Tab-separated table of C-alpha atoms and ligand atoms in Angstrom:
chain	number	residue	atom	x	y	z
A	1	MET	CA	0.000	0.000	0.000
A	2	ASP	CA	2.693	2.436	1.041
A	3	ASP	CA	6.424	1.894	1.269
A	4	ARG	CA	6.982	3.204	4.752
A	5	THR	CA	7.777	0.907	7.640
A	6	TYR	CA	5.881	1.154	10.918
A	7	THR	CA	8.214	2.291	13.695
A	8	ALA	CA	7.385	-0.845	15.681
A	9	ASP	CA	8.596	-3.025	12.779
A	10	ALA	CA	11.964	-1.301	12.318
A	11	GLU	CA	14.647	-3.871	13.250
A	12	PRO	CA	18.379	-3.372	13.716
A	13	GLY	CA	20.132	-3.867	10.367
A	14	ASP	CA	17.144	-2.576	8.363
A	15	HIS	CA	17.289	0.374	6.010
A	16	VAL	CA	13.827	1.958	6.241
A	17	THR	CA	11.617	4.941	5.664
A	18	VAL	CA	9.354	5.746	8.596
A	19	ALA	CA	6.724	8.483	8.634
A	20	GLY	CA	4.691	10.133	11.345
A	21	TRP	CA	4.557	13.001	13.809
A	22	VAL	CA	7.379	14.778	15.629
A	23	HIS	CA	6.676	13.822	19.218
A	24	GLU	CA	9.624	15.544	20.805
A	25	VAL	CA	13.017	17.065	19.945
A	26	ARG	CA	15.784	16.940	22.563
A	27	ASP	CA	18.954	18.847	21.791
A	28	LEU	CA	21.848	17.884	24.054
A	29	GLY	CA	24.515	19.929	22.288
A	30	GLY	CA	26.719	17.785	20.062
A	31	ILE	CA	23.983	15.194	19.817
A	32	ALA	CA	20.236	15.578	19.490
A	33	PHE	CA	17.243	13.251	19.372
A	34	LEU	CA	13.997	13.495	17.520
A	35	ILE	CA	11.257	11.103	18.659
A	36	LEU	CA	8.995	10.176	15.784
A	37	ARG	CA	5.560	8.748	16.548
A	38	ASP	CA	3.213	6.731	14.333
A	39	LYS	CA	0.231	4.489	14.981
A	40	SER	CA	2.437	1.587	15.991
A	41	GLY	CA	4.655	3.395	18.498
A	42	LYS	CA	7.717	5.622	18.531
A	43	ILE	CA	11.305	5.544	17.317
A	44	GLN	CA	14.311	7.636	18.282
A	45	VAL	CA	16.171	9.395	15.458
A	46	LYS	CA	19.726	10.413	16.380
A	47	PHE	CA	21.425	13.504	14.954
A	48	GLU	CA	25.197	13.742	15.386
A	49	LYS	CA	25.888	17.330	14.538
A	50	ASP	CA	29.578	17.031	13.635
A	51	GLU	CA	29.143	13.944	11.506
A	52	MET	CA	26.009	14.697	9.525
A	53	PRO	CA	25.338	17.266	6.782
A	54	GLU	CA	24.404	20.602	8.313
A	55	GLU	CA	21.245	20.890	6.243
A	56	LEU	CA	19.965	17.515	7.433
A	57	VAL	CA	20.556	18.431	11.082
A	58	GLU	CA	18.904	21.819	10.616
A	59	THR	CA	15.830	20.308	8.987
A	60	GLY	CA	15.484	17.595	11.621
A	61	LEU	CA	15.961	19.798	14.632
A	62	GLY	CA	14.245	22.917	13.313
A	63	VAL	CA	10.895	21.275	12.780
A	64	HIS	CA	8.032	22.068	15.196
A	65	ARG	CA	6.483	19.415	17.394
A	66	GLU	CA	3.566	17.526	15.765
A	67	SER	CA	4.790	18.285	12.237
A	68	VAL	CA	4.478	15.357	9.841
A	69	ILE	CA	7.802	14.110	8.546
A	70	SER	CA	9.321	11.074	6.946
A	71	VAL	CA	12.804	9.858	7.754
A	72	THR	CA	14.972	7.426	5.800
A	73	GLY	CA	18.016	5.731	7.259
A	74	ASP	CA	19.591	2.743	8.958
A	75	VAL	CA	18.192	1.162	12.098
A	76	GLU	CA	20.668	0.226	14.822
A	77	GLU	CA	20.471	-1.421	18.187
A	78	GLU	CA	20.891	1.129	20.997
A	79	GLU	CA	20.281	0.121	24.582
A	80	ARG	CA	19.831	3.689	25.775
A	81	ALA	CA	17.067	4.415	23.262
A	82	PRO	CA	13.514	4.146	24.685
A	83	THR	CA	12.663	1.205	22.406
A	84	GLY	CA	16.129	-0.341	22.201
A	85	VAL	CA	16.663	0.800	18.605
A	86	GLU	CA	17.378	4.110	16.939
A	87	MET	CA	17.635	5.487	13.414
A	88	LEU	CA	20.549	7.288	11.823
A	89	PRO	CA	18.920	9.605	9.305
A	90	GLU	CA	20.121	9.990	5.735
A	91	SER	CA	17.247	12.229	4.782
A	92	VAL	CA	14.376	13.995	6.510
A	93	ASP	CA	11.339	15.169	4.545
A	94	VAL	CA	9.007	17.661	6.158
A	95	LEU	CA	5.639	16.647	4.709
A	96	ASN	CA	3.621	19.235	6.626
A	97	GLU	CA	4.949	21.642	9.201
A	98	ALA	CA	2.754	22.212	12.289
A	99	ASP	CA	2.280	25.630	13.908
A	100	ALA	CA	4.655	26.349	16.759
A	101	GLU	CA	1.706	26.931	19.130
A	102	LEU	CA	-0.673	24.007	19.642
A	103	PRO	CA	-4.138	24.310	21.210
A	104	LEU	CA	-3.589	20.980	22.970
A	105	ASP	CA	-0.505	19.053	23.992
A	106	PRO	CA	-0.735	15.560	22.478
A	107	SER	CA	2.086	14.296	24.667
A	108	GLY	CA	-0.316	14.704	27.578
A	109	LYS	CA	2.246	16.525	29.708
A	110	VAL	CA	-0.110	19.482	29.966
A	111	ASP	CA	-3.618	18.531	31.167
A	112	ALA	CA	-6.560	19.748	29.124
A	113	ASP	CA	-10.213	19.860	30.141
A	114	LEU	CA	-12.732	17.765	28.224
A	115	SER	CA	-14.119	20.733	26.336
A	116	THR	CA	-10.676	21.739	24.965
A	117	ARG	CA	-10.027	18.105	24.111
A	118	LEU	CA	-13.303	17.816	22.181
A	119	ASP	CA	-12.676	21.105	20.367
A	120	ASN	CA	-9.354	19.642	19.176
A	121	ARG	CA	-10.321	16.001	18.879
A	122	THR	CA	-7.756	15.298	16.143
A	123	LEU	CA	-4.908	16.323	18.434
A	124	ASP	CA	-6.553	14.665	21.437
A	125	LEU	CA	-6.642	11.358	19.533
A	126	ARG	CA	-2.892	11.422	19.098
A	127	LYS	CA	-2.773	10.306	22.740
A	128	LYS	CA	-2.496	6.545	23.024
A	129	GLU	CA	-4.890	6.260	25.935
A	130	VAL	CA	-7.552	8.184	24.005
A	131	GLN	CA	-7.005	6.036	20.909
A	132	ALA	CA	-7.390	2.981	23.144
A	133	ILE	CA	-11.019	3.887	23.907
A	134	PHE	CA	-11.869	3.893	20.212
A	135	GLU	CA	-9.937	0.714	19.455
A	136	ILE	CA	-11.942	-0.968	22.210
A	137	ARG	CA	-15.183	0.531	20.912
A	138	ALA	CA	-14.382	-0.895	17.460
A	139	GLU	CA	-13.609	-4.292	18.975
A	140	ILE	CA	-16.922	-4.292	20.867
A	141	LEU	CA	-18.824	-3.633	17.647
A	142	ARG	CA	-16.859	-6.312	15.784
A	143	ALA	CA	-17.529	-8.874	18.518
A	144	VAL	CA	-21.190	-7.984	18.775
A	145	ARG	CA	-21.657	-8.379	15.014
A	146	GLU	CA	-19.929	-11.753	15.139
A	147	TYR	CA	-22.124	-12.848	18.036
A	148	PHE	CA	-25.295	-11.802	16.213
A	149	ARG	CA	-24.222	-13.661	13.081
A	150	SER	CA	-23.528	-16.767	15.189
A	151	ILE	CA	-27.155	-16.767	16.339
A	152	GLY	CA	-28.547	-16.336	12.826
A	153	SER	CA	-29.272	-12.627	12.941
A	154	THR	CA	-29.142	-10.392	9.847
A	155	GLU	CA	-27.669	-6.882	9.955
A	156	ILE	CA	-30.097	-4.250	8.682
A	157	ASN	CA	-30.053	-0.482	8.122
A	158	THR	CA	-33.284	1.411	8.650
A	159	PRO	CA	-34.226	5.018	7.777
A	160	LYS	CA	-32.922	7.870	9.880
A	161	ILE	CA	-35.371	10.406	8.465
A	162	VAL	CA	-38.795	9.367	9.676
A	163	ALA	CA	-42.402	10.480	9.820
A	164	THR	CA	-43.101	9.650	13.492
A	165	GLY	CA	-41.324	9.233	16.820
A	166	THR	CA	-41.549	6.134	18.955
A	167	GLU	CA	-40.080	6.917	22.341
A	168	GLY	CA	-42.154	9.934	23.409
A	169	GLY	CA	-42.829	13.111	21.436
A	170	THR	CA	-40.765	15.654	23.385
A	171	GLU	CA	-37.357	14.260	22.466
A	172	LEU	CA	-37.771	14.508	18.682
A	173	PHE	CA	-35.657	16.669	16.407
A	174	PRO	CA	-37.996	18.043	13.730
A	175	ILE	CA	-36.706	18.659	10.216
A	176	THR	CA	-38.274	19.784	6.977
A	177	TYR	CA	-38.550	17.153	4.297
A	178	PHE	CA	-39.493	18.767	0.972
A	179	GLY	CA	-41.947	21.041	2.744
A	180	GLU	CA	-43.326	18.311	5.013
A	181	GLU	CA	-42.638	17.876	8.701
A	182	ALA	CA	-40.310	14.979	9.411
A	183	PHE	CA	-38.025	13.902	12.271
A	184	MET	CA	-34.591	12.454	12.920
A	185	ASN	CA	-35.112	8.890	14.145
A	186	GLN	CA	-35.131	8.261	17.903
A	187	SER	CA	-34.872	4.498	17.575
A	188	PRO	CA	-35.177	1.856	14.839
A	189	GLN	CA	-37.932	0.323	16.977
A	190	LEU	CA	-40.820	0.172	14.509
A	191	PHE	CA	-38.684	-0.774	11.510
A	192	LYS	CA	-36.884	-3.589	13.283
A	193	GLN	CA	-40.254	-4.946	14.408
A	194	LEU	CA	-41.548	-4.839	10.834
A	195	MET	CA	-38.518	-6.936	9.838
A	196	VAL	CA	-39.335	-9.800	12.227
A	197	GLY	CA	-42.572	-10.128	10.273
A	198	SER	CA	-40.571	-10.373	7.060
A	199	GLY	CA	-38.633	-13.393	5.920
A	200	LEU	CA	-35.598	-12.143	7.864
A	201	GLU	CA	-37.143	-13.065	11.259
A	202	ARG	CA	-34.111	-12.134	13.385
A	203	VAL	CA	-32.304	-8.847	12.821
A	204	PHE	CA	-29.880	-6.376	14.342
A	205	GLU	CA	-28.766	-2.865	13.579
A	206	VAL	CA	-25.872	-0.711	14.737
A	207	GLY	CA	-26.759	2.862	13.946
A	208	PRO	CA	-27.266	6.446	15.076
A	209	ILE	CA	-30.261	7.732	17.002
A	210	PHE	CA	-31.148	11.356	17.682
A	211	ARG	CA	-32.835	12.668	20.801
A	212	ALA	CA	-33.484	16.243	21.813
A	213	GLU	CA	-32.661	15.495	25.489
A	214	GLU	CA	-33.276	18.674	27.459
A	215	HIS	CA	-30.399	18.479	29.909
A	216	ASN	CA	-26.680	18.115	29.804
A	217	THR	CA	-25.749	15.039	31.817
A	218	PRO	CA	-22.617	12.865	31.879
A	219	ARG	CA	-24.626	9.968	30.370
A	220	HIS	CA	-26.906	11.493	27.720
A	221	LEU	CA	-26.046	12.467	24.157
A	222	ASN	CA	-28.193	14.107	21.524
A	223	GLU	CA	-26.769	11.789	18.906
A	224	ALA	CA	-25.936	8.298	20.157
A	225	THR	CA	-25.264	4.900	18.621
A	226	MET	CA	-27.572	2.012	19.391
A	227	ILE	CA	-27.201	-1.699	19.035
A	228	ASP	CA	-30.727	-2.925	18.323
A	229	PHE	CA	-31.838	-6.546	18.281
A	230	GLU	CA	-35.211	-8.035	17.411
A	231	SER	CA	-36.286	-11.623	16.911
A	232	ALA	CA	-39.414	-13.510	15.978
A	233	PHE	CA	-40.551	-16.422	18.147
A	234	ILE	CA	-38.697	-15.500	21.327
A	235	ASP	CA	-40.248	-14.098	24.490
A	236	HIS	CA	-38.812	-11.477	26.842
A	237	GLU	CA	-36.899	-14.135	28.792
A	238	GLY	CA	-35.242	-15.310	25.558
A	239	ALA	CA	-34.467	-11.708	24.631
A	240	MET	CA	-32.744	-11.224	28.007
A	241	ASP	CA	-30.643	-14.325	27.338
A	242	VAL	CA	-29.417	-12.797	24.056
A	243	CYS	CA	-28.895	-9.426	25.731
A	244	GLU	CA	-26.697	-11.020	28.398
A	245	GLY	CA	-24.860	-13.086	25.777
A	246	THR	CA	-24.128	-9.957	23.760
A	247	LEU	CA	-22.606	-8.163	26.723
A	248	LYS	CA	-20.454	-11.132	27.664
A	249	ALA	CA	-19.299	-11.585	24.050
A	250	ALA	CA	-18.224	-7.925	24.001
A	251	TYR	CA	-16.331	-8.170	27.305
A	252	GLU	CA	-14.672	-11.455	26.297
A	253	ALA	CA	-13.475	-10.016	22.986
A	254	VAL	CA	-12.037	-6.953	24.681
A	255	GLU	CA	-10.293	-9.063	27.299
A	256	GLU	CA	-8.863	-11.331	24.614
A	257	ASN	CA	-7.938	-8.830	21.908
A	258	CYS	CA	-7.338	-5.496	23.626
A	259	ALA	CA	-4.696	-6.269	26.276
A	260	ASP	CA	-2.485	-3.340	25.212
A	261	GLU	CA	-5.383	-0.892	25.212
A	262	LEU	CA	-6.578	-2.065	28.632
A	263	GLU	CA	-3.076	-1.636	30.002
A	264	LEU	CA	-2.904	1.908	28.612
A	265	LEU	CA	-6.168	2.651	30.387
A	266	GLY	CA	-4.758	1.322	33.638
A	267	TYR	CA	-6.645	-1.971	33.858
A	268	ASP	CA	-4.871	-4.871	35.467
A	269	ASP	CA	-8.044	-6.612	36.651
A	270	PHE	CA	-10.397	-6.337	33.679
A	271	GLY	CA	-12.995	-9.033	34.224
A	272	VAL	CA	-15.742	-10.524	32.085
A	273	PRO	CA	-18.984	-10.441	34.132
A	274	GLU	CA	-19.594	-13.944	35.438
A	275	GLY	CA	-22.657	-16.001	36.260
A	276	ASP	CA	-26.251	-15.342	35.288
A	277	PHE	CA	-27.323	-11.747	35.752
A	278	PRO	CA	-29.995	-11.487	38.486
A	279	ARG	CA	-33.490	-10.791	37.139
A	280	LEU	CA	-35.367	-8.673	39.685
A	281	THR	CA	-38.968	-7.751	39.119
A	282	TYR	CA	-39.740	-4.047	39.311
A	283	GLU	CA	-41.602	-4.720	42.558
A	284	GLU	CA	-38.592	-6.477	44.090
A	285	ALA	CA	-36.378	-3.657	42.841
A	286	ILE	CA	-38.325	-0.908	44.600
A	287	GLU	CA	-38.537	-2.945	47.803
A	288	ARG	CA	-34.780	-3.403	47.711
A	289	ILE	CA	-34.158	0.255	47.002
A	290	ASN	CA	-36.394	1.296	49.901
A	291	ALA	CA	-34.604	-1.169	52.174
A	292	THR	CA	-31.222	0.456	51.465
A	293	GLY	CA	-32.437	3.591	53.274
A	294	GLU	CA	-30.449	5.657	50.748
A	295	LEU	CA	-33.415	7.668	49.458
A	296	ASP	CA	-34.989	10.627	51.227
A	297	GLU	CA	-38.409	9.527	50.065
A	298	GLN	CA	-39.600	5.929	49.802
A	299	LEU	CA	-40.566	4.759	46.319
A	300	VAL	CA	-44.087	3.582	45.665
A	301	TYR	CA	-45.301	1.184	42.977
A	302	GLY	CA	-45.607	3.066	39.678
A	303	ASP	CA	-42.659	5.439	40.243
A	304	ASP	CA	-39.936	5.539	37.604
A	305	LEU	CA	-36.490	4.956	39.060
A	306	SER	CA	-34.547	8.150	39.652
A	307	THR	CA	-30.808	8.326	39.162
A	308	GLU	CA	-30.375	8.060	42.965
A	309	ALA	CA	-32.633	5.013	43.065
A	310	GLU	CA	-30.665	3.326	40.256
A	311	ARG	CA	-27.414	4.046	42.098
A	312	ALA	CA	-28.721	2.701	45.430
A	313	LEU	CA	-29.849	-0.530	43.795
A	314	GLY	CA	-26.677	-0.778	41.708
A	315	ASP	CA	-24.542	-0.543	44.852
A	316	ASP	CA	-26.717	-3.123	46.548
A	317	VAL	CA	-26.594	-5.656	43.682
A	318	GLY	CA	-22.968	-4.934	42.795
A	319	GLY	CA	-23.000	-6.090	39.175
A	320	HIS	CA	-25.141	-6.196	36.040
A	321	TYR	CA	-28.778	-7.089	36.618
A	322	PHE	CA	-32.168	-6.965	34.881
A	323	ILE	CA	-35.293	-5.241	36.100
A	324	THR	CA	-38.346	-7.041	34.680
A	325	ASP	CA	-42.134	-6.787	34.913
A	326	TRP	CA	-42.368	-2.999	34.808
A	327	PRO	CA	-45.740	-1.326	35.354
A	328	SER	CA	-47.407	-1.131	31.939
A	329	GLU	CA	-48.044	2.585	32.177
A	330	ILE	CA	-44.347	3.509	32.296
A	331	LYS	CA	-43.402	1.356	29.302
A	332	PRO	CA	-44.112	2.278	25.654
A	333	PHE	CA	-47.141	1.162	23.610
A	334	TYR	CA	-45.208	-1.525	21.751
A	335	ILE	CA	-44.451	-3.549	24.909
A	336	GLN	CA	-46.812	-6.436	25.635
A	337	ASP	CA	-48.601	-6.784	28.963
A	338	TYR	CA	-49.151	-10.059	30.786
A	339	GLU	CA	-52.430	-11.625	29.671
A	340	ASP	CA	-53.466	-12.393	33.262
A	341	ASP	CA	-52.149	-9.069	34.638
A	342	PRO	CA	-52.648	-6.218	32.147
A	343	ASP	CA	-51.093	-3.658	34.517
A	344	THR	CA	-47.738	-5.410	34.335
A	345	SER	CA	-45.625	-5.417	31.191
A	346	LYS	CA	-43.095	-7.804	29.691
A	347	GLY	CA	-40.630	-4.913	29.419
A	348	PHE	CA	-37.176	-5.100	30.965
A	349	ASP	CA	-34.063	-2.994	31.470
A	350	LEU	CA	-30.500	-4.231	31.779
A	351	MET	CA	-28.696	-2.216	34.398
A	352	HIS	CA	-25.042	-1.606	35.115
A	353	PRO	CA	-24.525	-0.506	38.736
A	354	ARG	CA	-23.933	3.034	37.433
A	355	MET	CA	-26.796	3.348	34.931
A	356	GLU	CA	-29.301	1.800	32.554
A	357	LEU	CA	-27.688	0.095	29.555
A	358	VAL	CA	-30.600	-1.499	27.712
A	359	SER	CA	-34.367	-1.339	27.373
A	360	GLY	CA	-36.312	-4.136	25.784
A	361	GLY	CA	-39.220	-6.476	26.071
A	362	GLN	CA	-41.702	-8.748	24.441
A	363	ARG	CA	-43.717	-6.796	21.892
A	364	GLU	CA	-47.448	-6.537	21.354
A	365	HIS	CA	-47.995	-8.457	18.114
A	366	ARG	CA	-51.801	-8.588	18.154
A	367	TYR	CA	-53.291	-5.857	15.972
A	368	ASP	CA	-56.253	-4.890	18.174
A	369	ALA	CA	-54.223	-4.744	21.361
A	370	LEU	CA	-51.512	-2.712	19.593
A	371	VAL	CA	-53.948	-0.095	18.318
A	372	GLU	CA	-55.540	0.095	21.768
A	373	GLY	CA	-52.057	0.679	23.232
A	374	PHE	CA	-51.569	3.698	20.965
A	375	ARG	CA	-54.850	5.186	22.142
A	376	GLN	CA	-53.964	4.628	25.799
A	377	GLN	CA	-50.721	6.570	25.301
A	378	GLY	CA	-52.563	9.428	23.621
A	379	LEU	CA	-51.089	8.642	20.198
A	380	ASP	CA	-53.089	8.643	16.985
A	381	PRO	CA	-52.927	5.109	15.548
A	382	ASP	CA	-53.686	6.435	12.039
A	383	GLN	CA	-50.327	8.187	11.989
A	384	PHE	CA	-48.656	4.825	12.499
A	385	ASP	CA	-50.688	3.034	9.874
A	386	TYR	CA	-47.541	2.093	7.904
A	387	TYR	CA	-46.537	0.075	10.977
A	388	THR	CA	-49.792	-1.209	12.438
A	389	LYS	CA	-51.246	-2.496	9.174
A	390	MET	CA	-48.453	-5.058	8.833
A	391	PHE	CA	-49.700	-6.585	12.082
A	392	LYS	CA	-52.780	-7.673	10.136
A	393	TYR	CA	-50.834	-9.796	7.678
A	394	GLY	CA	-48.992	-12.305	9.845
A	395	MET	CA	-46.817	-10.784	12.535
A	396	PRO	CA	-45.166	-13.430	14.747
A	397	PRO	CA	-44.740	-13.088	18.500
A	398	HIS	CA	-41.413	-11.318	18.975
A	399	SER	CA	-39.068	-9.588	21.406
A	400	GLY	CA	-36.009	-7.377	21.306
A	401	TRP	CA	-33.950	-4.687	22.968
A	402	ALA	CA	-31.378	-1.922	22.411
A	403	TYR	CA	-28.017	-1.041	23.976
A	404	GLY	CA	-26.570	2.445	23.942
A	405	VAL	CA	-23.055	1.819	22.582
A	406	GLU	CA	-21.531	4.800	24.375
A	407	ARG	CA	-22.973	3.688	27.706
A	408	LEU	CA	-21.593	0.216	27.135
A	409	VAL	CA	-18.117	1.621	26.427
A	410	MET	CA	-18.383	4.080	29.299
A	411	THR	CA	-19.371	1.503	31.911
A	412	MET	CA	-16.919	-1.101	30.612
A	413	LEU	CA	-13.993	1.316	30.863
A	414	GLY	CA	-15.136	3.334	33.867
A	415	LEU	CA	-15.219	6.617	31.910
A	416	GLU	CA	-16.549	9.606	33.841
A	417	ASN	CA	-18.335	11.211	30.930
A	418	ILE	CA	-20.183	9.613	28.002
A	419	ARG	CA	-18.605	12.201	25.672
A	420	GLU	CA	-15.279	10.414	26.074
A	421	ALA	CA	-16.790	7.421	24.254
A	422	VAL	CA	-17.770	9.407	21.115
A	423	LEU	CA	-15.452	10.991	18.590
A	424	PHE	CA	-17.541	14.099	18.017
A	425	PRO	CA	-20.258	14.320	20.661
A	426	ARG	CA	-23.468	16.225	20.079
A	427	ASP	CA	-24.876	17.902	23.166
A	428	ARG	CA	-26.788	21.078	24.039
A	429	GLN	CA	-23.668	23.185	23.596
A	430	ARG	CA	-21.871	21.273	20.904
A	431	LEU	CA	-22.730	21.154	17.216
A	432	SER	CA	-19.177	21.234	15.910
A	433	PRO	CA	-16.648	19.877	15.303
B	501	ATP	P1	-33.391	6.492	28.516
B	501	ATP	O1	-33.409	7.977	28.319
B	501	ATP	O2	-32.832	5.756	27.403
B	501	ATP	O3	-34.706	5.928	28.959
B	501	ATP	P2	-32.276	6.896	31.053
B	501	ATP	O4	-31.147	6.355	31.804
B	501	ATP	O5	-32.353	8.352	30.868
B	501	ATP	O6	-32.341	6.173	29.648
B	501	ATP	P3	-34.832	7.154	32.148
B	501	ATP	O7	-35.761	6.120	32.668
B	501	ATP	O8	-35.284	8.064	31.060
B	501	ATP	O9	-33.556	6.368	31.748
B	501	ATP	O10	-34.329	8.062	33.307
B	501	ATP	C1	-33.854	7.563	34.527
B	501	ATP	C2	-33.551	8.747	35.425
B	501	ATP	O11	-32.456	9.445	34.896
B	501	ATP	C3	-34.668	9.763	35.492
B	501	ATP	O12	-35.594	9.483	36.498
B	501	ATP	C4	-33.919	11.030	35.782
B	501	ATP	O13	-33.657	11.161	37.169
B	501	ATP	C5	-32.616	10.829	35.101
B	501	ATP	N1	-32.606	11.487	33.807
B	501	ATP	C6	-33.044	10.975	32.638
B	501	ATP	N2	-32.892	11.822	31.641
B	501	ATP	C7	-32.328	12.899	32.175
B	501	ATP	C8	-31.925	14.133	31.638
B	501	ATP	N3	-32.035	14.405	30.328
B	501	ATP	N4	-31.390	15.031	32.485
B	501	ATP	C9	-31.244	14.768	33.779
B	501	ATP	N5	-31.605	13.617	34.346
B	501	ATP	C10	-32.155	12.707	33.566
B	502	AMO	P1	-34.330	3.357	25.234
B	502	AMO	O1	-34.964	4.664	24.965
B	502	AMO	O2	-34.275	2.930	26.670
B	502	AMO	O3	-35.080	2.195	24.442
B	502	AMO	O4	-32.866	3.325	24.636
B	502	AMO	C1	-32.076	2.163	24.689
B	502	AMO	C2	-30.719	2.458	25.251
B	502	AMO	O5	-30.044	3.421	24.473
B	502	AMO	C3	-29.235	4.261	25.280
B	502	AMO	N1	-29.666	5.651	25.134
B	502	AMO	C4	-28.853	6.713	25.151
B	502	AMO	N2	-27.528	6.823	25.290
B	502	AMO	C5	-26.996	8.043	25.279
B	502	AMO	N3	-27.710	9.181	25.120
B	502	AMO	C6	-29.046	9.132	24.965
B	502	AMO	N4	-29.737	10.251	24.804
B	502	AMO	C7	-29.673	7.852	24.984
B	502	AMO	N5	-30.943	7.448	24.872
B	502	AMO	C8	-30.913	6.114	24.965
B	502	AMO	C9	-29.399	3.747	26.699
B	502	AMO	C10	-30.731	3.063	26.651
B	502	AMO	O6	-30.840	2.052	27.624
B	502	AMO	N6	-36.784	1.206	21.364
B	502	AMO	C11	-36.267	0.995	22.701
B	502	AMO	C12	-35.409	-0.259	22.764
B	502	AMO	C13	-36.180	-1.546	22.578
B	502	AMO	O7	-37.200	-1.736	23.283
B	502	AMO	O8	-35.759	-2.355	21.757
B	502	AMO	C14	-35.442	2.211	23.113
B	502	AMO	O9	-35.084	3.048	22.331
B	502	AMO	O10	-28.344	2.821	26.932
């Protein structure tokens, strides 16, 4: 592809061209070192002022930090060099000189706040420990796709410009679509359900969702990535099995394939969650939360769980767990209720001790009950005709769920802020870069 050698592959005795960024220049007088950095690592380039052409030394040592250069020369063993080898340059090409003043120090010697880092994400991502987050994110998505394929699930892509919301009207971003009102999609929910009624039966999607969340929090984004799963002929218990399997597959892959990245992030005890995740009913969950005595006010049946309540329960359980059997009225119209207990739904959440990771459930597949569900939530079923009518032509019983990718990365790596798990986060204050 290209004829440069990665710094990590440069062996003593080789004659190579390496290319990358000027990490550091150290001038000790008669001798000077330039540290060149590329994706694979770093290499020391030695300049001996009395023995090398003046022009070469001037070019090599005059270049600003973070400039892009390529260096050609011999590689030699050198015990005192940081990596045990160094290069003796024959030529140095400055491919693009960087400004002398940088808005962010990629060597990490000078701390920067998150906002400065996000404003200069390109420079921020020159730090190995920041890169590590995105290598791990990529590995999670690879592993999850492999897991889905292993259980016979087909990857789909559904529209992101849509006519209706699904997860509550207030969080929609409206747009104009050739003079008509349209919205950015909040969730692939209705489309993935339509696909279980197609010949595909079992599907997944990794894609963006858009939500006009009112507040700035460390765990909400206005554009997030979701891993959605939906399958015909499984109930909510079966969906939880797949949900748990997906999480474990992601953790196992990271443990197996991202040792270097985990080390950079300071993990020496990264563990794959073990055992079956507890499945608490909503009723058990609120009893347990009340029993912790952590809340100022006791929860009563029907309350949604506040952040404090989630934390109290998370501390009490101490690992991942499901909350099942939510009151029907706090779950969306597409979740099915128990036949013998219509006030209780087959919806569930997967929780990490710090926050919610997944919502899911068994879906209402019976046309009449579905349309009634719309009415009960104050939605006009006619607006959703494109969706509901397919329930008249052979829609199987089905279940599914969705993970927020950034929350998965954040909780797996113990990140303080969800923005650290996205390249270019969108929040109330941030529309660029
Ligand atoms: P999702 O939005 O996907 O449902 P979530 O973690 O926000 O995930 P919710 O059930 O909506 O789950 O909210 C749980 C709690 O989190 C709420 O009771 C509230 O205390 C807090 N919370 C949710 N959204 C916000 C927000 N935008 N700003 C501040 N706090 C919020
Ligand atoms: P829900 O709205 O709970 O469910 O979203 C599923 C998961 O997506 C993540 N998530 C977010 N992450 C960051 N910022 C946000 N603003 C944000 N909103 C959601 C969370 C959450 O648990 N259609 C259902 C899923 C289903 O039933 O299949 C849905 O969208 O991790």
